[in-house]
JSON list of C-alpha atoms and ligand atoms in Angstrom, two decimals:
[
{"chain": "A", "resi": 220, "resn": "MET", "atom": "CA", "xyz": [101.24, -41.73, 40.43]},
{"chain": "A", "resi": 221, "resn": "PHE", "atom": "CA", "xyz": [99.55, -38.76, 42.01]},
{"chain": "A", "resi": 222, "resn": "ILE", "atom": "CA", "xyz": [100.35, -35.60, 40.05]},
{"chain": "A", "resi": 223, "resn": "THR", "atom": "CA", "xyz": [99.15, -32.14, 41.03]},
{"chain": "A", "resi": 224, "resn": "PHE", "atom": "CA", "xyz": [99.27, -28.84, 39.15]},
{"chain": "A", "resi": 225, "resn": "GLU", "atom": "CA", "xyz": [99.68, -25.45, 40.79]},
{"chain": "A", "resi": 226, "resn": "GLY", "atom": "CA", "xyz": [100.04, -21.83, 39.76]},
{"chain": "A", "resi": 227, "resn": "ILE", "atom": "CA", "xyz": [98.39, -18.42, 39.97]},
{"chain": "A", "resi": 228, "resn": "ASP", "atom": "CA", "xyz": [95.13, -17.84, 38.08]},
{"chain": "A", "resi": 229, "resn": "GLY", "atom": "CA", "xyz": [95.86, -17.58, 34.36]},
{"chain": "A", "resi": 230, "resn": "SER", "atom": "CA", "xyz": [99.16, -19.48, 34.59]},
{"chain": "A", "resi": 231, "resn": "GLY", "atom": "CA", "xyz": [98.21, -22.05, 31.93]},
{"chain": "A", "resi": 232, "resn": "LYS", "atom": "CA", "xyz": [97.56, -25.12, 34.11]},
{"chain": "A", "resi": 233, "resn": "SER", "atom": "CA", "xyz": [94.51, -26.25, 32.17]},
{"chain": "A", "resi": 234, "resn": "THR", "atom": "CA", "xyz": [96.30, -26.39, 28.82]},
{"chain": "A", "resi": 235, "resn": "LEU", "atom": "CA", "xyz": [99.13, -28.52, 30.18]},
{"chain": "A", "resi": 236, "resn": "ILE", "atom": "CA", "xyz": [96.73, -30.77, 32.10]},
{"chain": "A", "resi": 237, "resn": "GLU", "atom": "CA", "xyz": [94.73, -31.42, 28.92]},
{"chain": "A", "resi": 238, "resn": "MET", "atom": "CA", "xyz": [97.92, -32.23, 27.03]},
{"chain": "A", "resi": 239, "resn": "LEU", "atom": "CA", "xyz": [99.16, -34.61, 29.74]},
{"chain": "A", "resi": 240, "resn": "ALA", "atom": "CA", "xyz": [95.76, -36.32, 29.90]},
{"chain": "A", "resi": 241, "resn": "ALA", "atom": "CA", "xyz": [95.77, -36.79, 26.11]},
{"chain": "A", "resi": 242, "resn": "GLU", "atom": "CA", "xyz": [99.25, -38.33, 26.28]},
{"chain": "A", "resi": 243, "resn": "MET", "atom": "CA", "xyz": [98.31, -40.67, 29.14]},
{"chain": "A", "resi": 244, "resn": "LYS", "atom": "CA", "xyz": [95.22, -41.75, 27.20]},
{"chain": "A", "resi": 245, "resn": "LYS", "atom": "CA", "xyz": [97.41, -42.48, 24.18]},
{"chain": "A", "resi": 246, "resn": "GLN", "atom": "CA", "xyz": [99.65, -44.60, 26.40]},
{"chain": "A", "resi": 247, "resn": "LYS", "atom": "CA", "xyz": [96.52, -46.42, 27.68]},
{"chain": "A", "resi": 248, "resn": "LEU", "atom": "CA", "xyz": [97.22, -45.50, 31.29]},
{"chain": "A", "resi": 249, "resn": "LYS", "atom": "CA", "xyz": [94.29, -45.62, 33.72]},
{"chain": "A", "resi": 250, "resn": "PHE", "atom": "CA", "xyz": [93.87, -42.23, 35.31]},
{"chain": "A", "resi": 251, "resn": "LYS", "atom": "CA", "xyz": [91.37, -39.73, 36.69]},
{"chain": "A", "resi": 252, "resn": "LYS", "atom": "CA", "xyz": [91.55, -36.00, 35.97]},
{"chain": "A", "resi": 253, "resn": "LEU", "atom": "CA", "xyz": [90.23, -33.95, 38.90]},
{"chain": "A", "resi": 254, "resn": "ARG", "atom": "CA", "xyz": [90.03, -30.33, 39.96]},
{"chain": "A", "resi": 255, "resn": "GLU", "atom": "CA", "xyz": [89.93, -28.61, 43.33]},
{"chain": "A", "resi": 256, "resn": "PRO", "atom": "CA", "xyz": [87.66, -27.45, 44.71]},
{"chain": "A", "resi": 257, "resn": "GLY", "atom": "CA", "xyz": [85.25, -29.83, 43.01]},
{"chain": "A", "resi": 258, "resn": "ASP", "atom": "CA", "xyz": [84.66, -33.30, 41.59]},
{"chain": "A", "resi": 259, "resn": "THR", "atom": "CA", "xyz": [82.34, -34.39, 44.41]},
{"chain": "A", "resi": 260, "resn": "PRO", "atom": "CA", "xyz": [78.79, -33.04, 44.86]},
{"chain": "A", "resi": 261, "resn": "LEU", "atom": "CA", "xyz": [79.90, -31.21, 48.04]},
{"chain": "A", "resi": 262, "resn": "GLY", "atom": "CA", "xyz": [83.07, -29.92, 46.38]},
{"chain": "A", "resi": 263, "resn": "GLU", "atom": "CA", "xyz": [81.19, -28.53, 43.37]},
{"chain": "A", "resi": 264, "resn": "SER", "atom": "CA", "xyz": [78.70, -26.76, 45.66]},
{"chain": "A", "resi": 265, "resn": "LEU", "atom": "CA", "xyz": [81.57, -25.28, 47.67]},
{"chain": "A", "resi": 266, "resn": "ARG", "atom": "CA", "xyz": [83.27, -24.18, 44.43]},
{"chain": "A", "resi": 267, "resn": "THR", "atom": "CA", "xyz": [80.16, -22.22, 43.44]},
{"chain": "A", "resi": 268, "resn": "LEU", "atom": "CA", "xyz": [79.88, -20.68, 46.93]},
{"chain": "A", "resi": 269, "resn": "LEU", "atom": "CA", "xyz": [83.56, -19.74, 47.04]},
{"chain": "A", "resi": 270, "resn": "ALA", "atom": "CA", "xyz": [83.52, -18.11, 43.61]},
{"chain": "A", "resi": 271, "resn": "SER", "atom": "CA", "xyz": [80.29, -16.17, 44.08]},
{"chain": "A", "resi": 272, "resn": "HIS", "atom": "CA", "xyz": [79.98, -14.95, 47.69]},
{"chain": "A", "resi": 273, "resn": "LYS", "atom": "CA", "xyz": [81.12, -11.34, 47.99]},
{"chain": "A", "resi": 274, "resn": "SER", "atom": "CA", "xyz": [82.32, -11.53, 51.56]},
{"chain": "A", "resi": 275, "resn": "ILE", "atom": "CA", "xyz": [84.02, -14.60, 53.01]},
{"chain": "A", "resi": 276, "resn": "THR", "atom": "CA", "xyz": [86.48, -14.18, 55.90]},
{"chain": "A", "resi": 277, "resn": "PRO", "atom": "CA", "xyz": [89.96, -15.68, 55.36]},
{"chain": "A", "resi": 278, "resn": "VAL", "atom": "CA", "xyz": [89.36, -18.39, 58.00]},
{"chain": "A", "resi": 279, "resn": "ALA", "atom": "CA", "xyz": [85.95, -19.26, 56.52]},
{"chain": "A", "resi": 280, "resn": "GLU", "atom": "CA", "xyz": [87.60, -19.47, 53.09]},
{"chain": "A", "resi": 281, "resn": "LEU", "atom": "CA", "xyz": [90.31, -21.78, 54.46]},
{"chain": "A", "resi": 282, "resn": "ALA", "atom": "CA", "xyz": [87.71, -24.06, 56.07]},
{"chain": "A", "resi": 283, "resn": "LEU", "atom": "CA", "xyz": [85.67, -24.30, 52.86]},
{"chain": "A", "resi": 284, "resn": "PHE", "atom": "CA", "xyz": [88.64, -25.21, 50.62]},
{"chain": "A", "resi": 285, "resn": "VAL", "atom": "CA", "xyz": [89.80, -27.80, 53.15]},
{"chain": "A", "resi": 286, "resn": "ALA", "atom": "CA", "xyz": [86.27, -29.24, 53.42]},
{"chain": "A", "resi": 287, "resn": "ALA", "atom": "CA", "xyz": [86.13, -29.73, 49.64]},
{"chain": "A", "resi": 288, "resn": "ARG", "atom": "CA", "xyz": [89.54, -31.45, 49.78]},
{"chain": "A", "resi": 289, "resn": "ALA", "atom": "CA", "xyz": [88.59, -33.80, 52.62]},
{"chain": "A", "resi": 290, "resn": "GLN", "atom": "CA", "xyz": [85.57, -35.01, 50.63]},
{"chain": "A", "resi": 291, "resn": "LEU", "atom": "CA", "xyz": [87.55, -35.44, 47.40]},
{"chain": "A", "resi": 292, "resn": "VAL", "atom": "CA", "xyz": [90.33, -37.41, 49.11]},
{"chain": "A", "resi": 293, "resn": "GLN", "atom": "CA", "xyz": [87.92, -39.71, 50.94]},
{"chain": "A", "resi": 294, "resn": "ASP", "atom": "CA", "xyz": [85.51, -40.30, 48.04]},
{"chain": "A", "resi": 295, "resn": "VAL", "atom": "CA", "xyz": [87.76, -40.24, 44.97]},
{"chain": "A", "resi": 296, "resn": "ILE", "atom": "CA", "xyz": [91.53, -39.79, 45.41]},
{"chain": "A", "resi": 297, "resn": "LYS", "atom": "CA", "xyz": [92.16, -42.48, 48.04]},
{"chain": "A", "resi": 298, "resn": "PRO", "atom": "CA", "xyz": [89.98, -45.20, 46.46]},
{"chain": "A", "resi": 299, "resn": "SER", "atom": "CA", "xyz": [91.44, -44.51, 42.99]},
{"chain": "A", "resi": 300, "resn": "LEU", "atom": "CA", "xyz": [95.07, -44.63, 44.17]},
{"chain": "A", "resi": 301, "resn": "ASP", "atom": "CA", "xyz": [94.26, -47.82, 46.13]},
{"chain": "A", "resi": 302, "resn": "LYS", "atom": "CA", "xyz": [92.98, -49.36, 42.87]},
{"chain": "A", "resi": 303, "resn": "GLY", "atom": "CA", "xyz": [96.24, -48.45, 41.13]},
{"chain": "A", "resi": 304, "resn": "GLU", "atom": "CA", "xyz": [94.81, -45.62, 39.02]},
{"chain": "A", "resi": 305, "resn": "HIS", "atom": "CA", "xyz": [96.85, -42.49, 38.41]},
{"chain": "A", "resi": 306, "resn": "ILE", "atom": "CA", "xyz": [95.46, -39.13, 39.50]},
{"chain": "A", "resi": 307, "resn": "ILE", "atom": "CA", "xyz": [96.00, -35.77, 37.83]},
{"chain": "A", "resi": 308, "resn": "CYS", "atom": "CA", "xyz": [94.65, -33.01, 40.05]},
{"chain": "A", "resi": 309, "resn": "ASP", "atom": "CA", "xyz": [94.29, -29.34, 39.17]},
{"chain": "A", "resi": 310, "resn": "ARG", "atom": "CA", "xyz": [95.26, -27.78, 42.56]},
{"chain": "A", "resi": 311, "resn": "TYR", "atom": "CA", "xyz": [95.66, -29.50, 45.95]},
{"chain": "A", "resi": 312, "resn": "THR", "atom": "CA", "xyz": [97.14, -28.68, 49.38]},
{"chain": "A", "resi": 313, "resn": "ASP", "atom": "CA", "xyz": [99.75, -26.27, 47.98]},
{"chain": "A", "resi": 314, "resn": "SER", "atom": "CA", "xyz": [96.99, -23.97, 46.69]},
{"chain": "A", "resi": 315, "resn": "THR", "atom": "CA", "xyz": [95.86, -23.50, 50.28]},
{"chain": "A", "resi": 316, "resn": "SER", "atom": "CA", "xyz": [99.41, -22.83, 51.46]},
{"chain": "A", "resi": 317, "resn": "ALA", "atom": "CA", "xyz": [99.98, -20.33, 48.64]},
{"chain": "A", "resi": 318, "resn": "TYR", "atom": "CA", "xyz": [96.59, -18.53, 48.58]},
{"chain": "A", "resi": 319, "resn": "GLN", "atom": "CA", "xyz": [95.41, -18.68, 52.19]},
{"chain": "A", "resi": 320, "resn": "GLY", "atom": "CA", "xyz": [98.94, -18.82, 53.72]},
{"chain": "A", "resi": 321, "resn": "TYR", "atom": "CA", "xyz": [101.04, -16.45, 51.61]},
{"chain": "A", "resi": 322, "resn": "GLY", "atom": "CA", "xyz": [98.14, -14.57, 49.96]},
{"chain": "A", "resi": 323, "resn": "ARG", "atom": "CA", "xyz": [95.83, -14.03, 52.94]},
{"chain": "A", "resi": 324, "resn": "GLY", "atom": "CA", "xyz": [98.53, -14.27, 55.64]},
{"chain": "A", "resi": 325, "resn": "LEU", "atom": "CA", "xyz": [96.91, -17.07, 57.65]},
{"chain": "A", "resi": 326, "resn": "ASP", "atom": "CA", "xyz": [99.03, -19.15, 60.01]},
{"chain": "A", "resi": 327, "resn": "LYS", "atom": "CA", "xyz": [101.04, -21.70, 58.02]},
{"chain": "A", "resi": 328, "resn": "ALA", "atom": "CA", "xyz": [101.10, -24.29, 60.82]},
{"chain": "A", "resi": 329, "resn": "LEU", "atom": "CA", "xyz": [97.29, -24.14, 61.06]},
{"chain": "A", "resi": 330, "resn": "ILE", "atom": "CA", "xyz": [97.07, -24.70, 57.29]},
{"chain": "A", "resi": 331, "resn": "ARG", "atom": "CA", "xyz": [99.47, -27.65, 57.51]},
{"chain": "A", "resi": 332, "resn": "HIS", "atom": "CA", "xyz": [97.39, -29.28, 60.28]},
{"chain": "A", "resi": 333, "resn": "MET", "atom": "CA", "xyz": [94.14, -28.78, 58.38]},
{"chain": "A", "resi": 334, "resn": "ASN", "atom": "CA", "xyz": [95.66, -30.06, 55.15]},
{"chain": "A", "resi": 335, "resn": "ASN", "atom": "CA", "xyz": [97.00, -33.14, 56.93]},
{"chain": "A", "resi": 336, "resn": "ALA", "atom": "CA", "xyz": [93.57, -33.90, 58.36]},
{"chain": "A", "resi": 337, "resn": "ALA", "atom": "CA", "xyz": [91.90, -33.46, 54.96]},
{"chain": "A", "resi": 338, "resn": "THR", "atom": "CA", "xyz": [94.39, -35.54, 52.96]},
{"chain": "A", "resi": 339, "resn": "GLN", "atom": "CA", "xyz": [94.85, -38.41, 55.42]},
{"chain": "A", "resi": 340, "resn": "GLY", "atom": "CA", "xyz": [98.56, -37.95, 54.73]},
{"chain": "A", "resi": 341, "resn": "ILE", "atom": "CA", "xyz": [98.29, -38.46, 50.94]},
{"chain": "A", "resi": 342, "resn": "VAL", "atom": "CA", "xyz": [101.07, -36.38, 49.37]},
{"chain": "A", "resi": 343, "resn": "PRO", "atom": "CA", "xyz": [101.52, -35.96, 45.58]},
{"chain": "A", "resi": 344, "resn": "ASP", "atom": "CA", "xyz": [104.40, -37.82, 43.90]},
{"chain": "A", "resi": 345, "resn": "LEU", "atom": "CA", "xyz": [104.94, -34.80, 41.68]},
{"chain": "A", "resi": 346, "resn": "THR", "atom": "CA", "xyz": [103.68, -31.23, 41.85]},
{"chain": "A", "resi": 347, "resn": "CYS", "atom": "CA", "xyz": [104.09, -29.16, 38.74]},
{"chain": "A", "resi": 348, "resn": "LEU", "atom": "CA", "xyz": [104.27, -25.38, 39.20]},
{"chain": "A", "resi": 349, "resn": "LEU", "atom": "CA", "xyz": [103.31, -23.31, 36.17]},
{"chain": "A", "resi": 350, "resn": "ASP", "atom": "CA", "xyz": [105.13, -20.07, 36.86]},
{"chain": "A", "resi": 351, "resn": "LEU", "atom": "CA", "xyz": [104.23, -16.84, 35.08]},
{"chain": "A", "resi": 352, "resn": "PRO", "atom": "CA", "xyz": [104.69, -13.14, 35.98]},
{"chain": "A", "resi": 353, "resn": "VAL", "atom": "CA", "xyz": [101.49, -11.73, 37.50]},
{"chain": "A", "resi": 354, "resn": "GLY", "atom": "CA", "xyz": [100.98, -9.16, 34.72]},
{"chain": "A", "resi": 355, "resn": "GLN", "atom": "CA", "xyz": [101.10, -11.80, 32.00]},
{"chain": "A", "resi": 356, "resn": "ALA", "atom": "CA", "xyz": [98.80, -14.16, 33.90]},
{"chain": "A", "resi": 357, "resn": "ALA", "atom": "CA", "xyz": [96.25, -11.34, 34.34]},
{"chain": "A", "resi": 358, "resn": "LYS", "atom": "CA", "xyz": [96.13, -10.85, 30.56]},
{"chain": "A", "resi": 359, "resn": "ARG", "atom": "CA", "xyz": [95.36, -14.55, 30.04]},
{"chain": "A", "resi": 360, "resn": "ARG", "atom": "CA", "xyz": [92.37, -14.63, 32.40]},
{"chain": "A", "resi": 361, "resn": "SER", "atom": "CA", "xyz": [88.89, -14.62, 30.87]},
{"chain": "A", "resi": 362, "resn": "ALA", "atom": "CA", "xyz": [86.77, -11.47, 31.05]},
{"chain": "A", "resi": 363, "resn": "ASN", "atom": "CA", "xyz": [84.45, -13.04, 33.66]},
{"chain": "A", "resi": 364, "resn": "LEU", "atom": "CA", "xyz": [86.59, -12.77, 36.77]},
{"chain": "A", "resi": 365, "resn": "ASP", "atom": "CA", "xyz": [85.64, -14.68, 39.94]},
{"chain": "A", "resi": 366, "resn": "ARG", "atom": "CA", "xyz": [86.13, -13.44, 43.52]},
{"chain": "A", "resi": 367, "resn": "MET", "atom": "CA", "xyz": [89.74, -14.61, 43.76]},
{"chain": "A", "resi": 368, "resn": "GLU", "atom": "CA", "xyz": [90.72, -13.37, 40.30]},
{"chain": "A", "resi": 369, "resn": "ARG", "atom": "CA", "xyz": [89.46, -9.88, 41.19]},
{"chain": "A", "resi": 370, "resn": "GLU", "atom": "CA", "xyz": [92.03, -9.61, 44.02]},
{"chain": "A", "resi": 371, "resn": "ALA", "atom": "CA", "xyz": [94.71, -6.91, 43.60]},
{"chain": "A", "resi": 372, "resn": "ASN", "atom": "CA", "xyz": [97.97, -7.66, 41.81]},
{"chain": "A", "resi": 373, "resn": "ALA", "atom": "CA", "xyz": [99.79, -7.49, 45.17]},
{"chain": "A", "resi": 374, "resn": "PHE", "atom": "CA", "xyz": [97.77, -10.51, 46.36]},
{"chain": "A", "resi": 375, "resn": "HIS", "atom": "CA", "xyz": [98.71, -12.54, 43.27]},
{"chain": "A", "resi": 376, "resn": "GLU", "atom": "CA", "xyz": [102.36, -11.47, 43.70]},
{"chain": "A", "resi": 377, "resn": "ARG", "atom": "CA", "xyz": [102.34, -12.88, 47.24]},
{"chain": "A", "resi": 378, "resn": "VAL", "atom": "CA", "xyz": [100.76, -16.11, 45.99]},
{"chain": "A", "resi": 379, "resn": "ARG", "atom": "CA", "xyz": [103.36, -16.42, 43.22]},
{"chain": "A", "resi": 380, "resn": "LYS", "atom": "CA", "xyz": [106.25, -15.82, 45.65]},
{"chain": "A", "resi": 381, "resn": "GLY", "atom": "CA", "xyz": [104.66, -18.35, 48.02]},
{"chain": "A", "resi": 382, "resn": "TYR", "atom": "CA", "xyz": [104.57, -21.00, 45.32]},
{"chain": "A", "resi": 383, "resn": "ILE", "atom": "CA", "xyz": [108.23, -20.45, 44.48]},
{"chain": "A", "resi": 384, "resn": "ALA", "atom": "CA", "xyz": [109.17, -20.71, 48.18]},
{"chain": "A", "resi": 385, "resn": "LEU", "atom": "CA", "xyz": [107.15, -23.92, 48.55]},
{"chain": "A", "resi": 386, "resn": "ALA", "atom": "CA", "xyz": [108.74, -25.44, 45.44]},
{"chain": "A", "resi": 387, "resn": "LYS", "atom": "CA", "xyz": [112.27, -24.50, 46.52]},
{"chain": "A", "resi": 388, "resn": "ALA", "atom": "CA", "xyz": [111.70, -26.03, 49.97]},
{"chain": "A", "resi": 389, "resn": "GLU", "atom": "CA", "xyz": [110.80, -29.43, 48.47]},
{"chain": "A", "resi": 390, "resn": "PRO", "atom": "CA", "xyz": [112.67, -29.71, 45.15]},
{"chain": "A", "resi": 391, "resn": "LYS", "atom": "CA", "xyz": [112.22, -33.50, 44.92]},
{"chain": "A", "resi": 392, "resn": "ARG", "atom": "CA", "xyz": [108.43, -33.20, 44.80]},
{"chain": "A", "resi": 393, "resn": "TRP", "atom": "CA", "xyz": [108.18, -30.08, 42.61]},
{"chain": "A", "resi": 394, "resn": "LEU", "atom": "CA", "xyz": [108.86, -29.35, 38.97]},
{"chain": "A", "resi": 395, "resn": "ILE", "atom": "CA", "xyz": [108.88, -25.64, 38.09]},
{"chain": "A", "resi": 396, "resn": "LEU", "atom": "CA", "xyz": [107.90, -24.86, 34.51]},
{"chain": "A", "resi": 397, "resn": "ASP", "atom": "CA", "xyz": [108.11, -21.44, 32.86]},
{"chain": "A", "resi": 398, "resn": "SER", "atom": "CA", "xyz": [104.68, -20.71, 31.38]},
{"chain": "A", "resi": 399, "resn": "ARG", "atom": "CA", "xyz": [106.18, -18.18, 28.97]},
{"chain": "A", "resi": 400, "resn": "LYS", "atom": "CA", "xyz": [107.51, -21.19, 27.07]},
{"chain": "A", "resi": 401, "resn": "LYS", "atom": "CA", "xyz": [105.40, -23.14, 24.57]},
{"chain": "A", "resi": 402, "resn": "PRO", "atom": "CA", "xyz": [103.14, -25.74, 26.26]},
{"chain": "A", "resi": 403, "resn": "GLU", "atom": "CA", "xyz": [104.62, -28.43, 23.97]},
{"chain": "A", "resi": 404, "resn": "GLU", "atom": "CA", "xyz": [108.10, -27.70, 25.38]},
{"chain": "A", "resi": 405, "resn": "ASN", "atom": "CA", "xyz": [106.82, -27.87, 28.96]},
{"chain": "A", "resi": 406, "resn": "LEU", "atom": "CA", "xyz": [104.95, -31.10, 28.23]},
{"chain": "A", "resi": 407, "resn": "GLU", "atom": "CA", "xyz": [108.17, -32.70, 27.02]},
{"chain": "A", "resi": 408, "resn": "VAL", "atom": "CA", "xyz": [109.99, -31.77, 30.25]},
{"chain": "A", "resi": 409, "resn": "LEU", "atom": "CA", "xyz": [107.05, -33.04, 32.32]},
{"chain": "A", "resi": 410, "resn": "LEU", "atom": "CA", "xyz": [106.82, -36.36, 30.45]},
{"chain": "A", "resi": 411, "resn": "LYS", "atom": "CA", "xyz": [110.55, -36.91, 30.94]},
{"chain": "A", "resi": 412, "resn": "ARG", "atom": "CA", "xyz": [110.24, -36.25, 34.65]},
{"chain": "A", "resi": 413, "resn": "LEU", "atom": "CA", "xyz": [107.32, -38.71, 34.81]},
{"chain": "A", "resi": 414, "resn": "LYS", "atom": "CA", "xyz": [109.32, -41.20, 32.75]},
{"chain": "A", "resi": 415, "resn": "LEU", "atom": "CA", "xyz": [106.51, -41.36, 30.20]},
{"chain": "A", "resi": 416, "resn": "PHE", "atom": "CA", "xyz": [108.71, -40.27, 27.30]},
{"chain": "B", "resi": 745, "resn": "TMP", "atom": "P1", "xyz": [90.69, -22.69, 39.60]},
{"chain": "B", "resi": 745, "resn": "TMP", "atom": "O1", "xyz": [89.74, -21.73, 39.00]},
{"chain": "B", "resi": 745, "resn": "TMP", "atom": "O2", "xyz": [92.08, -22.57, 39.11]},
{"chain": "B", "resi": 745, "resn": "TMP", "atom": "O3", "xyz": [90.21, -24.08, 39.57]},
{"chain": "B", "resi": 745, "resn": "TMP", "atom": "O4", "xyz": [90.82, -22.35, 41.17]},
{"chain": "B", "resi": 745, "resn": "TMP", "atom": "C1", "xyz": [89.84, -21.84, 41.96]},
{"chain": "B", "resi": 745, "resn": "TMP", "atom": "C2", "xyz": [90.33, -20.66, 42.76]},
{"chain": "B", "resi": 745, "resn": "TMP", "atom": "O5", "xyz": [90.42, -21.04, 44.13]},
{"chain": "B", "resi": 745, "resn": "TMP", "atom": "C3", "xyz": [91.68, -20.11, 42.38]},
{"chain": "B", "resi": 745, "resn": "TMP", "atom": "O6", "xyz": [91.60, -18.70, 42.40]},
{"chain": "B", "resi": 745, "resn": "TMP", "atom": "C4", "xyz": [92.59, -20.57, 43.49]},
{"chain": "B", "resi": 745, "resn": "TMP", "atom": "C5", "xyz": [91.68, -20.70, 44.67]},
{"chain": "B", "resi": 745, "resn": "TMP", "atom": "N1", "xyz": [92.06, -21.70, 45.68]},
{"chain": "B", "resi": 745, "resn": "TMP", "atom": "C6", "xyz": [92.46, -21.27, 46.95]},
{"chain": "B", "resi": 745, "resn": "TMP", "atom": "O7", "xyz": [92.52, -20.08, 47.22]},
{"chain": "B", "resi": 745, "resn": "TMP", "atom": "N2", "xyz": [92.77, -22.22, 47.88]},
{"chain": "B", "resi": 745, "resn": "TMP", "atom": "C7", "xyz": [92.69, -23.56, 47.64]},
{"chain": "B", "resi": 745, "resn": "TMP", "atom": "O8", "xyz": [92.97, -24.37, 48.52]},
{"chain": "B", "resi": 745, "resn": "TMP", "atom": "C8", "xyz": [92.26, -23.97, 46.31]},
{"chain": "B", "resi": 745, "resn": "TMP", "atom": "C9", "xyz": [92.16, -25.44, 45.99]},
{"chain": "B", "resi": 745, "resn": "TMP", "atom": "C10", "xyz": [91.96, -23.01, 45.37]}
]
């Protein structure tokens, strides 16, 4: 199984990911927990660059996220799935569609082509959207905001709407969870969907 988690910054992905990982460990399932951008030396360097540079054009930003993904797929995701390990990934292609497509307004077909090249056609079996109103998500973010988190509320609103549109277009792949609910409740729904409960 290849499971990805998506949502605006502060939507509570990390909590649910930790809870799912703990449950999978308990069930003695072999899995890797990854995050994007990151989890390769190149990806971690790009993560630092992307969070810290003051000025990055939207197209440059797109190219850097996709570069990190291409490396992660080639070096980690593909070999692990081939070995029969499960993958839990904090963000994947849909982050690019939501942030660079809906948020920045870049061409969606271009993003699709670049994502396809980076992923070698590897699509998640399940994508879990943690949905939360922008105002509530902003309150949950830490005081140390990175470049993306400092974007105006209107940007995060576009990203949130983008996620909902993406999820509604592919209901078989997506599970939408309401982050205002307790994480334990959401975990139960997720485990049922994964048939781990
Ligand atoms: P994180 O802090 O949730 O791991 O995500 C890093 C930031 O990068 C977050 O603000 C979302 C953003 N992002 C994109 O804009 N496009 C992408 O393709 C990815 C993977 C992340």
